PDB file of C-alpha atoms in Angstrom:
ATOM      1  CA  UNK A   1       0.000   0.000   0.000  1.00 83.00           C
ATOM      2  CA  UNK A   2       2.727   2.438   0.982  1.00 86.00           C
ATOM      3  CA  UNK A   3       4.429   3.070  -2.337  1.00 86.00           C
ATOM      4  CA  UNK A   4       5.847   6.396  -1.171  1.00 93.00           C
ATOM      5  CA  UNK A   5       7.699   6.570   2.151  1.00 96.00           C
ATOM      6  CA  UNK A   6       8.067   8.001   4.723  1.00 98.00           C
ATOM      7  CA  UNK A   7       4.461   8.591   5.805  1.00 98.00           C
ATOM      8  CA  UNK A   8       3.487  11.122   8.456  1.00 98.00           C
ATOM      9  CA  UNK A   9       0.798   9.862  10.802  1.00 98.00           C
ATOM     10  CA  UNK A  10      -1.330  11.923  13.180  1.00 98.00           C
ATOM     11  CA  UNK A  11      -0.846  12.664  16.880  1.00 98.00           C
ATOM     12  CA  UNK A  12      -2.743  12.096  20.096  1.00 97.00           C
ATOM     13  CA  UNK A  13      -6.449  12.618  20.685  1.00 97.00           C
ATOM     14  CA  UNK A  14      -7.362  11.761  24.275  1.00 93.00           C
ATOM     15  CA  UNK A  15      -5.363  14.490  26.026  1.00 89.00           C
ATOM     16  CA  UNK A  16      -6.883  17.100  23.711  1.00 94.00           C
ATOM     17  CA  UNK A  17     -10.413  15.892  24.467  1.00 96.00           C
ATOM     18  CA  UNK A  18      -9.648  16.133  28.190  1.00 91.00           C
ATOM     19  CA  UNK A  19      -8.363  19.678  27.720  1.00 90.00           C
ATOM     20  CA  UNK A  20     -11.554  20.521  25.841  1.00 95.00           C
ATOM     21  CA  UNK A  21     -13.637  19.510  28.852  1.00 95.00           C
ATOM     22  CA  UNK A  22     -14.406  15.823  28.434  1.00 96.00           C
ATOM     23  CA  UNK A  23     -15.695  14.485  31.763  1.00 95.00           C
ATOM     24  CA  UNK A  24     -13.671  11.585  33.154  1.00 91.00           C
ATOM     25  CA  UNK A  25     -16.788   9.422  33.355  1.00 94.00           C
ATOM     26  CA  UNK A  26     -17.682   9.924  29.676  1.00 96.00           C
ATOM     27  CA  UNK A  27     -16.202   7.897  26.845  1.00 96.00           C
ATOM     28  CA  UNK A  28     -14.383   9.765  24.103  1.00 97.00           C
ATOM     29  CA  UNK A  29     -16.801   8.550  21.450  1.00 97.00           C
ATOM     30  CA  UNK A  30     -19.828  10.111  23.153  1.00 97.00           C
ATOM     31  CA  UNK A  31     -17.989  13.365  23.857  1.00 98.00           C
ATOM     32  CA  UNK A  32     -16.903  13.669  20.220  1.00 98.00           C
ATOM     33  CA  UNK A  33     -20.381  12.991  18.867  1.00 98.00           C
ATOM     34  CA  UNK A  34     -21.781  15.645  21.216  1.00 97.00           C
ATOM     35  CA  UNK A  35     -18.906  18.066  20.527  1.00 98.00           C
ATOM     36  CA  UNK A  36     -17.867  17.374  16.911  1.00 98.00           C
ATOM     37  CA  UNK A  37     -16.124  20.704  16.434  1.00 98.00           C
ATOM     38  CA  UNK A  38     -13.407  19.656  18.923  1.00 98.00           C
ATOM     39  CA  UNK A  39     -12.334  16.680  16.828  1.00 98.00           C
ATOM     40  CA  UNK A  40     -12.675  18.434  13.478  1.00 98.00           C
ATOM     41  CA  UNK A  41     -10.475  21.309  14.645  1.00 98.00           C
ATOM     42  CA  UNK A  42      -7.828  18.927  16.013  1.00 98.00           C
ATOM     43  CA  UNK A  43      -7.683  16.606  13.032  1.00 98.00           C
ATOM     44  CA  UNK A  44      -7.733  19.480  10.550  1.00 98.00           C
ATOM     45  CA  UNK A  45      -4.706  20.867  12.396  1.00 98.00           C
ATOM     46  CA  UNK A  46      -2.976  17.495  12.026  1.00 98.00           C
ATOM     47  CA  UNK A  47      -3.592  17.510   8.285  1.00 98.00           C
ATOM     48  CA  UNK A  48      -2.332  21.088   8.034  1.00 98.00           C
ATOM     49  CA  UNK A  49       0.775  20.008   9.986  1.00 98.00           C
ATOM     50  CA  UNK A  50       1.514  17.205   7.528  1.00 98.00           C
ATOM     51  CA  UNK A  51      -0.471  14.092   8.501  1.00 98.00           C
ATOM     52  CA  UNK A  52      -1.543  12.020   5.528  1.00 98.00           C
ATOM     53  CA  UNK A  53      -3.321   9.352   7.597  1.00 98.00           C
ATOM     54  CA  UNK A  54      -5.844  10.161  10.322  1.00 98.00           C
ATOM     55  CA  UNK A  55      -6.995   7.589  12.852  1.00 98.00           C
ATOM     56  CA  UNK A  56     -10.773   7.547  13.156  1.00 98.00           C
ATOM     57  CA  UNK A  57     -11.773   8.418  16.744  1.00 98.00           C
ATOM     58  CA  UNK A  58     -13.069   4.892  17.309  1.00 98.00           C
ATOM     59  CA  UNK A  59     -10.466   3.686  19.824  1.00 96.00           C
ATOM     60  CA  UNK A  60     -13.217   2.383  22.122  1.00 95.00           C
ATOM     61  CA  UNK A  61     -16.059   2.036  19.621  1.00 97.00           C
ATOM     62  CA  UNK A  62     -16.909  -1.541  20.465  1.00 97.00           C
ATOM     63  CA  UNK A  63     -19.668  -3.106  22.546  1.00 96.00           C
ATOM     64  CA  UNK A  64     -17.390  -3.977  25.470  1.00 96.00           C
ATOM     65  CA  UNK A  65     -15.647  -0.608  25.870  1.00 95.00           C
ATOM     66  CA  UNK A  66     -18.780   1.495  25.367  1.00 96.00           C
ATOM     67  CA  UNK A  67     -20.741  -0.574  27.885  1.00 94.00           C
ATOM     68  CA  UNK A  68     -18.213   0.335  30.586  1.00 93.00           C
ATOM     69  CA  UNK A  69     -19.324   3.966  30.245  1.00 94.00           C
ATOM     70  CA  UNK A  70     -23.009   3.135  29.964  1.00 93.00           C
ATOM     71  CA  UNK A  71     -22.995   4.407  26.383  1.00 93.00           C
ATOM     72  CA  UNK A  72     -25.353   2.187  24.474  1.00 84.00           C
ATOM     73  CA  UNK A  73     -26.266   2.534  20.843  1.00 85.00           C
ATOM     74  CA  UNK A  74     -25.968   1.179  17.344  1.00 93.00           C
ATOM     75  CA  UNK A  75     -22.262   0.503  16.750  1.00 96.00           C
ATOM     76  CA  UNK A  76     -22.764   1.081  13.027  1.00 97.00           C
ATOM     77  CA  UNK A  77     -24.323   4.491  13.594  1.00 97.00           C
ATOM     78  CA  UNK A  78     -21.651   5.502  16.115  1.00 97.00           C
ATOM     79  CA  UNK A  79     -18.791   4.499  13.799  1.00 98.00           C
ATOM     80  CA  UNK A  80     -20.470   6.126  10.807  1.00 98.00           C
ATOM     81  CA  UNK A  81     -20.719   9.436  12.672  1.00 98.00           C
ATOM     82  CA  UNK A  82     -17.128   9.318  13.929  1.00 98.00           C
ATOM     83  CA  UNK A  83     -15.621   8.333  10.583  1.00 98.00           C
ATOM     84  CA  UNK A  84     -17.623  11.055   8.856  1.00 98.00           C
ATOM     85  CA  UNK A  85     -16.135  13.660  11.208  1.00 98.00           C
ATOM     86  CA  UNK A  86     -12.598  12.522  10.360  1.00 98.00           C
ATOM     87  CA  UNK A  87     -13.437  12.610   6.683  1.00 98.00           C
ATOM     88  CA  UNK A  88     -14.685  16.187   7.008  1.00 98.00           C
ATOM     89  CA  UNK A  89     -11.530  17.147   8.890  1.00 98.00           C
ATOM     90  CA  UNK A  90      -9.283  15.563   6.266  1.00 98.00           C
ATOM     91  CA  UNK A  91     -10.741  17.637   3.453  1.00 97.00           C
ATOM     92  CA  UNK A  92      -9.684  14.881   1.091  1.00 97.00           C
ATOM     93  CA  UNK A  93      -6.017  15.378   2.001  1.00 98.00           C
ATOM     94  CA  UNK A  94      -5.584  12.365   4.281  1.00 98.00           C
ATOM     95  CA  UNK A  95      -6.660   8.744   4.373  1.00 98.00           C
ATOM     96  CA  UNK A  96      -8.887   7.569   7.215  1.00 98.00           C
ATOM     97  CA  UNK A  97      -7.712   4.523   9.158  1.00 98.00           C
ATOM     98  CA  UNK A  98     -10.411   2.673  11.057  1.00 98.00           C
ATOM     99  CA  UNK A  99      -9.015   2.554  14.578  1.00 98.00           C
ATOM    100  CA  UNK A 100      -9.464  -0.703  16.512  1.00 98.00           C
ATOM    101  CA  UNK A 101      -8.021  -0.921  20.032  1.00 98.00           C
ATOM    102  CA  UNK A 102      -8.078  -3.504  22.836  1.00 97.00           C
ATOM    103  CA  UNK A 103     -11.388  -4.193  24.550  1.00 96.00           C
ATOM    104  CA  UNK A 104      -9.883  -4.194  28.019  1.00 93.00           C
ATOM    105  CA  UNK A 105     -10.644  -7.897  28.368  1.00 95.00           C
ATOM    106  CA  UNK A 106      -7.893 -10.496  28.278  1.00 91.00           C
ATOM    107  CA  UNK A 107      -8.341 -13.494  26.003  1.00 91.00           C
ATOM    108  CA  UNK A 108      -7.234 -16.947  27.033  1.00 86.00           C
ATOM    109  CA  UNK A 109      -4.492 -17.840  27.957  1.00 85.00           C
ATOM    110  CA  UNK A 110      -3.732 -14.324  29.252  1.00 84.00           C
ATOM    111  CA  UNK A 111      -7.165 -14.052  30.860  1.00 88.00           C
ATOM    112  CA  UNK A 112     -10.491 -15.825  31.040  1.00 92.00           C
ATOM    113  CA  UNK A 113     -12.346 -14.208  28.107  1.00 95.00           C
ATOM    114  CA  UNK A 114     -13.441 -16.646  25.429  1.00 95.00           C
ATOM    115  CA  UNK A 115     -12.032 -16.154  21.931  1.00 96.00           C
ATOM    116  CA  UNK A 116     -15.441 -16.510  20.268  1.00 96.00           C
ATOM    117  CA  UNK A 117     -16.853 -13.654  22.349  1.00 97.00           C
ATOM    118  CA  UNK A 118     -14.024 -11.288  21.406  1.00 97.00           C
ATOM    119  CA  UNK A 119     -14.231 -12.321  17.763  1.00 98.00           C
ATOM    120  CA  UNK A 120     -17.909 -11.321  17.730  1.00 98.00           C
ATOM    121  CA  UNK A 121     -17.111  -7.969  19.380  1.00 98.00           C
ATOM    122  CA  UNK A 122     -14.319  -7.137  16.941  1.00 98.00           C
ATOM    123  CA  UNK A 123     -16.271  -8.350  13.915  1.00 98.00           C
ATOM    124  CA  UNK A 124     -19.130  -6.007  14.785  1.00 98.00           C
ATOM    125  CA  UNK A 125     -16.735  -3.075  15.180  1.00 98.00           C
ATOM    126  CA  UNK A 126     -14.738  -3.883  12.044  1.00 98.00           C
ATOM    127  CA  UNK A 127     -17.912  -4.342  10.024  1.00 98.00           C
ATOM    128  CA  UNK A 128     -19.158  -0.948  11.177  1.00 98.00           C
ATOM    129  CA  UNK A 129     -15.898   0.715  10.145  1.00 98.00           C
ATOM    130  CA  UNK A 130     -15.918  -1.040   6.780  1.00 98.00           C
ATOM    131  CA  UNK A 131     -19.485   0.103   6.170  1.00 98.00           C
ATOM    132  CA  UNK A 132     -18.494   3.632   7.211  1.00 98.00           C
ATOM    133  CA  UNK A 133     -15.990   3.628   4.350  1.00 98.00           C
ATOM    134  CA  UNK A 134     -12.578   3.774   6.040  1.00 98.00           C
ATOM    135  CA  UNK A 135      -9.603   3.580   3.662  1.00 98.00           C
ATOM    136  CA  UNK A 136      -7.636   1.118   5.789  1.00 98.00           C
ATOM    137  CA  UNK A 137      -7.582  -0.312   9.296  1.00 98.00           C
ATOM    138  CA  UNK A 138      -5.284   0.359  12.271  1.00 98.00           C
ATOM    139  CA  UNK A 139      -5.232  -2.329  14.972  1.00 98.00           C
ATOM    140  CA  UNK A 140      -3.330  -0.302  17.547  1.00 98.00           C
ATOM    141  CA  UNK A 141      -2.113  -0.055  21.145  1.00 98.00           C
ATOM    142  CA  UNK A 142      -2.279  -3.840  21.325  1.00 97.00           C
ATOM    143  CA  UNK A 143      -1.202  -5.469  24.575  1.00 96.00           C
ATOM    144  CA  UNK A 144      -1.148  -9.184  23.746  1.00 96.00           C
ATOM    145  CA  UNK A 145      -0.703 -11.052  20.486  1.00 97.00           C
ATOM    146  CA  UNK A 146      -3.773 -13.200  21.096  1.00 96.00           C
ATOM    147  CA  UNK A 147      -6.195 -10.262  21.082  1.00 97.00           C
ATOM    148  CA  UNK A 148      -4.428  -8.649  18.114  1.00 98.00           C
ATOM    149  CA  UNK A 149      -4.822 -11.898  16.186  1.00 98.00           C
ATOM    150  CA  UNK A 150      -8.540 -12.019  16.970  1.00 98.00           C
ATOM    151  CA  UNK A 151      -8.957  -8.405  15.874  1.00 98.00           C
ATOM    152  CA  UNK A 152      -7.088  -9.087  12.631  1.00 98.00           C
ATOM    153  CA  UNK A 153      -9.209 -12.125  11.850  1.00 98.00           C
ATOM    154  CA  UNK A 154     -12.306 -10.041  12.483  1.00 98.00           C
ATOM    155  CA  UNK A 155     -11.123  -7.357  10.061  1.00 98.00           C
ATOM    156  CA  UNK A 156     -10.217  -9.937   7.426  1.00 98.00           C
ATOM    157  CA  UNK A 157     -13.696 -11.431   7.689  1.00 98.00           C
ATOM    158  CA  UNK A 158     -15.339  -8.170   6.612  1.00 98.00           C
ATOM    159  CA  UNK A 159     -12.752  -6.339   4.508  1.00 98.00           C
ATOM    160  CA  UNK A 160      -9.864  -6.733   2.070  1.00 98.00           C
ATOM    161  CA  UNK A 161      -8.473  -3.291   2.838  1.00 98.00           C
ATOM    162  CA  UNK A 162      -4.898  -2.763   4.121  1.00 98.00           C
ATOM    163  CA  UNK A 163      -4.247  -3.255   7.834  1.00 98.00           C
ATOM    164  CA  UNK A 164      -1.628  -1.628  10.058  1.00 98.00           C
ATOM    165  CA  UNK A 165      -0.842  -3.109  13.473  1.00 98.00           C
ATOM    166  CA  UNK A 166       1.033  -1.628  16.424  1.00 98.00           C
ATOM    167  CA  UNK A 167       1.735  -2.718  19.983  1.00 98.00           C
ATOM    168  CA  UNK A 168       2.347  -0.837  23.195  1.00 97.00           C
ATOM    169  CA  UNK A 169       5.617  -2.080  24.676  1.00 97.00           C
ATOM    170  CA  UNK A 170       7.922  -1.236  27.558  1.00 96.00           C
ATOM    171  CA  UNK A 171      11.434   0.140  27.143  1.00 95.00           C
ATOM    172  CA  UNK A 172      12.848  -3.399  26.805  1.00 96.00           C
ATOM    173  CA  UNK A 173      10.798  -4.079  23.685  1.00 96.00           C
ATOM    174  CA  UNK A 174       8.328  -6.386  25.382  1.00 97.00           C
ATOM    175  CA  UNK A 175       4.611  -6.034  26.039  1.00 96.00           C
ATOM    176  CA  UNK A 176       3.421  -5.646  29.601  1.00 92.00           C
ATOM    177  CA  UNK A 177       2.704  -9.394  29.479  1.00 92.00           C
ATOM    178  CA  UNK A 178       6.279 -10.232  28.524  1.00 95.00           C
ATOM    179  CA  UNK A 179       5.958 -10.904  24.809  1.00 97.00           C
ATOM    180  CA  UNK A 180       8.916  -9.675  22.771  1.00 98.00           C
ATOM    181  CA  UNK A 181       7.974  -7.455  19.840  1.00 98.00           C
ATOM    182  CA  UNK A 182      10.255  -9.270  17.397  1.00 98.00           C
ATOM    183  CA  UNK A 183       8.635 -12.582  18.396  1.00 98.00           C
ATOM    184  CA  UNK A 184       5.194 -11.072  17.860  1.00 98.00           C
ATOM    185  CA  UNK A 185       6.251  -9.949  14.389  1.00 98.00           C
ATOM    186  CA  UNK A 186       7.275 -13.534  13.670  1.00 98.00           C
ATOM    187  CA  UNK A 187       3.696 -14.578  14.461  1.00 98.00           C
ATOM    188  CA  UNK A 188       2.253 -12.032  12.027  1.00 98.00           C
ATOM    189  CA  UNK A 189       4.892 -11.947   9.283  1.00 98.00           C
ATOM    190  CA  UNK A 190       2.719 -13.994   6.919  1.00 98.00           C
ATOM    191  CA  UNK A 191      -0.554 -12.264   7.821  1.00 98.00           C
ATOM    192  CA  UNK A 192      -0.424  -9.760   4.971  1.00 98.00           C
ATOM    193  CA  UNK A 193      -0.083  -6.649   7.127  1.00 98.00           C
ATOM    194  CA  UNK A 194       0.812  -3.377   5.402  1.00 98.00           C
ATOM    195  CA  UNK A 195       2.739  -1.921   8.365  1.00 98.00           C
ATOM    196  CA  UNK A 196       3.768  -3.059  11.847  1.00 98.00           C
ATOM    197  CA  UNK A 197       5.301  -1.356  14.847  1.00 98.00           C
ATOM    198  CA  UNK A 198       4.913   0.509  18.109  1.00 98.00           C
ATOM    199  CA  UNK A 199       2.713   3.227  19.558  1.00 97.00           C
ATOM    200  CA  UNK A 200       2.205   4.608  23.053  1.00 95.00           C
ATOM    201  CA  UNK A 201       5.697   4.476  24.554  1.00 95.00           C
ATOM    202  CA  UNK A 202       7.166   7.295  26.614  1.00 92.00           C
ATOM    203  CA  UNK A 203      10.902   6.832  26.085  1.00 93.00           C
ATOM    204  CA  UNK A 204      11.840   7.818  22.513  1.00 91.00           C
ATOM    205  CA  UNK A 205      15.470   6.742  22.951  1.00 94.00           C
ATOM    206  CA  UNK A 206      14.330   3.250  23.882  1.00 96.00           C
ATOM    207  CA  UNK A 207      11.910   3.309  20.955  1.00 97.00           C
ATOM    208  CA  UNK A 208      14.777   3.978  18.547  1.00 98.00           C
ATOM    209  CA  UNK A 209      16.514   0.853  19.819  1.00 98.00           C
ATOM    210  CA  UNK A 210      13.308  -1.173  19.605  1.00 98.00           C
ATOM    211  CA  UNK A 211      12.715  -0.031  16.023  1.00 98.00           C
ATOM    212  CA  UNK A 212      16.313  -0.894  15.081  1.00 98.00           C
ATOM    213  CA  UNK A 213      15.858  -4.412  16.482  1.00 98.00           C
ATOM    214  CA  UNK A 214      12.553  -4.824  14.670  1.00 98.00           C
ATOM    215  CA  UNK A 215      14.053  -3.590  11.404  1.00 98.00           C
ATOM    216  CA  UNK A 216      16.470  -6.546  11.403  1.00 98.00           C
ATOM    217  CA  UNK A 217      13.595  -9.004  11.013  1.00 98.00           C
ATOM    218  CA  UNK A 218      10.619  -7.017   9.724  1.00 98.00           C
ATOM    219  CA  UNK A 219      10.349  -6.620   5.951  1.00 97.00           C
ATOM    220  CA  UNK A 220       7.362  -4.259   5.797  1.00 98.00           C
ATOM    221  CA  UNK A 221       7.122  -0.542   6.723  1.00 98.00           C
ATOM    222  CA  UNK A 222       7.574   0.042  10.453  1.00 98.00           C
ATOM    223  CA  UNK A 223       5.336   2.285  12.561  1.00 98.00           C
ATOM    224  CA  UNK A 224       6.633   4.562  15.351  1.00 98.00           C
ATOM    225  CA  UNK A 225       4.188   6.704  17.343  1.00 98.00           C
ATOM    226  CA  UNK A 226       5.852   7.764  20.623  1.00 97.00           C
ATOM    227  CA  UNK A 227       4.131   9.651  23.412  1.00 95.00           C
ATOM    228  CA  UNK A 228       5.224  13.186  24.221  1.00 92.00           C
ATOM    229  CA  UNK A 229       7.715  11.805  26.718  1.00 84.00           C
ATOM    230  CA  UNK A 230       6.913  10.479  30.165  1.00 80.00           C
ATOM    231  CA  UNK A 231       3.943  12.171  31.878  1.00 79.00           C
ATOM    232  CA  UNK A 232       4.059  14.058  35.163  1.00 79.00           C
ATOM    233  CA  UNK A 233       1.030  12.797  37.093  1.00 78.00           C
ATOM    234  CA  UNK A 234       1.736  14.612  40.357  1.00 76.00           C
ATOM    235  CA  UNK A 235      -1.358  16.768  39.901  1.00 75.00           C
ATOM    236  CA  UNK A 236      -3.561  13.732  39.349  1.00 73.00           C
ATOM    237  CA  UNK A 237      -3.784  14.430  35.623  1.00 72.00           C
ATOM    238  CA  UNK A 238      -1.025  13.306  33.239  1.00 76.00           C
ATOM    239  CA  UNK A 239       0.922  16.284  31.884  1.00 78.00           C
ATOM    240  CA  UNK A 240       3.288  15.793  28.951  1.00 83.00           C
ATOM    241  CA  UNK A 241       6.144  18.272  28.557  1.00 82.00           C
ATOM    242  CA  UNK A 242       7.884  16.832  25.497  1.00 88.00           C
ATOM    243  CA  UNK A 243       8.554  19.887  23.250  1.00 92.00           C
ATOM    244  CA  UNK A 244       8.151  19.867  19.498  1.00 95.00           C
ATOM    245  CA  UNK A 245      11.881  20.465  19.074  1.00 95.00           C
ATOM    246  CA  UNK A 246      12.608  17.177  20.829  1.00 95.00           C
ATOM    247  CA  UNK A 247      10.082  15.412  18.621  1.00 95.00           C
ATOM    248  CA  UNK A 248      11.917  16.745  15.579  1.00 97.00           C
ATOM    249  CA  UNK A 249      15.177  15.287  16.881  1.00 96.00           C
ATOM    250  CA  UNK A 250      13.691  11.880  17.566  1.00 96.00           C
ATOM    251  CA  UNK A 251      11.650  11.732  14.367  1.00 97.00           C
ATOM    252  CA  UNK A 252      14.950  11.838  12.500  1.00 97.00           C
ATOM    253  CA  UNK A 253      16.492   9.219  14.795  1.00 98.00           C
ATOM    254  CA  UNK A 254      13.444   6.986  14.392  1.00 98.00           C
ATOM    255  CA  UNK A 255      13.707   7.280  10.623  1.00 98.00           C
ATOM    256  CA  UNK A 256      17.393   6.414  10.752  1.00 98.00           C
ATOM    257  CA  UNK A 257      16.559   3.444  12.986  1.00 98.00           C
ATOM    258  CA  UNK A 258      14.150   2.099  10.381  1.00 98.00           C
ATOM    259  CA  UNK A 259      10.724   3.621  11.042  1.00 98.00           C
ATOM    260  CA  UNK A 260       8.847   4.744   7.939  1.00 98.00           C
ATOM    261  CA  UNK A 261       5.405   5.645   9.326  1.00 98.00           C
ATOM    262  CA  UNK A 262       5.986   8.208  12.055  1.00 98.00           C
ATOM    263  CA  UNK A 263       3.571  10.206  14.182  1.00 98.00           C
ATOM    264  CA  UNK A 264       2.714  10.754  17.829  1.00 97.00           C
ATOM    265  CA  UNK A 265       0.568   9.215  20.526  1.00 97.00           C
ATOM    266  CA  UNK A 266      -0.421  10.372  24.036  1.00 94.00           C
ATOM    267  CA  UNK A 267       0.276  14.051  24.725  1.00 94.00           C
ATOM    268  CA  UNK A 268       1.360  14.936  21.200  1.00 97.00           C
ATOM    269  CA  UNK A 269      -0.329  17.670  19.179  1.00 97.00           C
ATOM    270  CA  UNK A 270      -0.204  19.340  15.770  1.00 98.00           C
ATOM    271  CA  UNK A 271       3.031  21.121  16.716  1.00 98.00           C
ATOM    272  CA  UNK A 272       4.699  17.734  17.206  1.00 98.00           C
ATOM    273  CA  UNK A 273       3.467  16.496  13.847  1.00 98.00           C
ATOM    274  CA  UNK A 274       4.760  19.675  12.190  1.00 98.00           C
ATOM    275  CA  UNK A 275       8.127  18.883  13.773  1.00 98.00           C
ATOM    276  CA  UNK A 276       7.987  15.342  12.365  1.00 98.00           C
ATOM    277  CA  UNK A 277       7.327  16.747   8.899  1.00 98.00           C
ATOM    278  CA  UNK A 278      10.245  19.152   9.253  1.00 98.00           C
ATOM    279  CA  UNK A 279      12.567  16.310  10.218  1.00 98.00           C
ATOM    280  CA  UNK A 280      11.408  13.998   7.445  1.00 98.00           C
ATOM    281  CA  UNK A 281      11.069  16.550   4.650  1.00 97.00           C
ATOM    282  CA  UNK A 282      14.538  15.778   3.200  1.00 96.00           C
ATOM    283  CA  UNK A 283      13.436  12.182   2.619  1.00 96.00           C
ATOM    284  CA  UNK A 284      10.028  12.897   1.129  1.00 93.00           C
TER     285      UNK A 284
END
């Protein structure tokens, strides 16, 4: 899919919704639907900064995650509304990736949730995104290979569109459940993914090393979406102080380490994506 590299991805969403007044007991999906101008303004700024792929704001748009917030409704209608907002924000200048994230439940053998149940949940969500007309899928912030595999099978059952996949890992290149990223890639190397990598990690120096290790075995474009550094949570609310200038420095280092799809995750904003574009412009 990615015939021209590098690709600039978008930045974070959640911290911006919180800053815009999202109550802690409300899911992001409901807040966005009730306050669409917040998302449109943010994603338009990402496109203006250089993003050519926007993640649909459907991180938790599945029956399990929405139920936790007491937000009930037609998954198809919810995804259609959220994808439409991203499409409006893109102005035709960026592709829309249907965002699929973990449910918060752990499949066997990591937990006690049955595979068939999760497959039904992900198939409903993936089908809704496919019907909403996303350009590709992003199975992101994955915590265990088993759930990522279920999500991928669900997507494949409803769509032939390209799929990106990224995991959240610690500074040693392993998931919080101990799986090594390079071993996970070995599980998915024949799955027909269009890109594979890491998002939601606070140490960009460690991420460079992780990407370099992954590059030795991974033969498809690699994703790198670091957080805006490590948050200061002393006030009770995570505060990210990673300046755009630092993002520019590490965007270049990530590219040199082997990443080809680069953006930001928690705490990053349009200024960080503009810095990524500045760093990568010589290679575009």
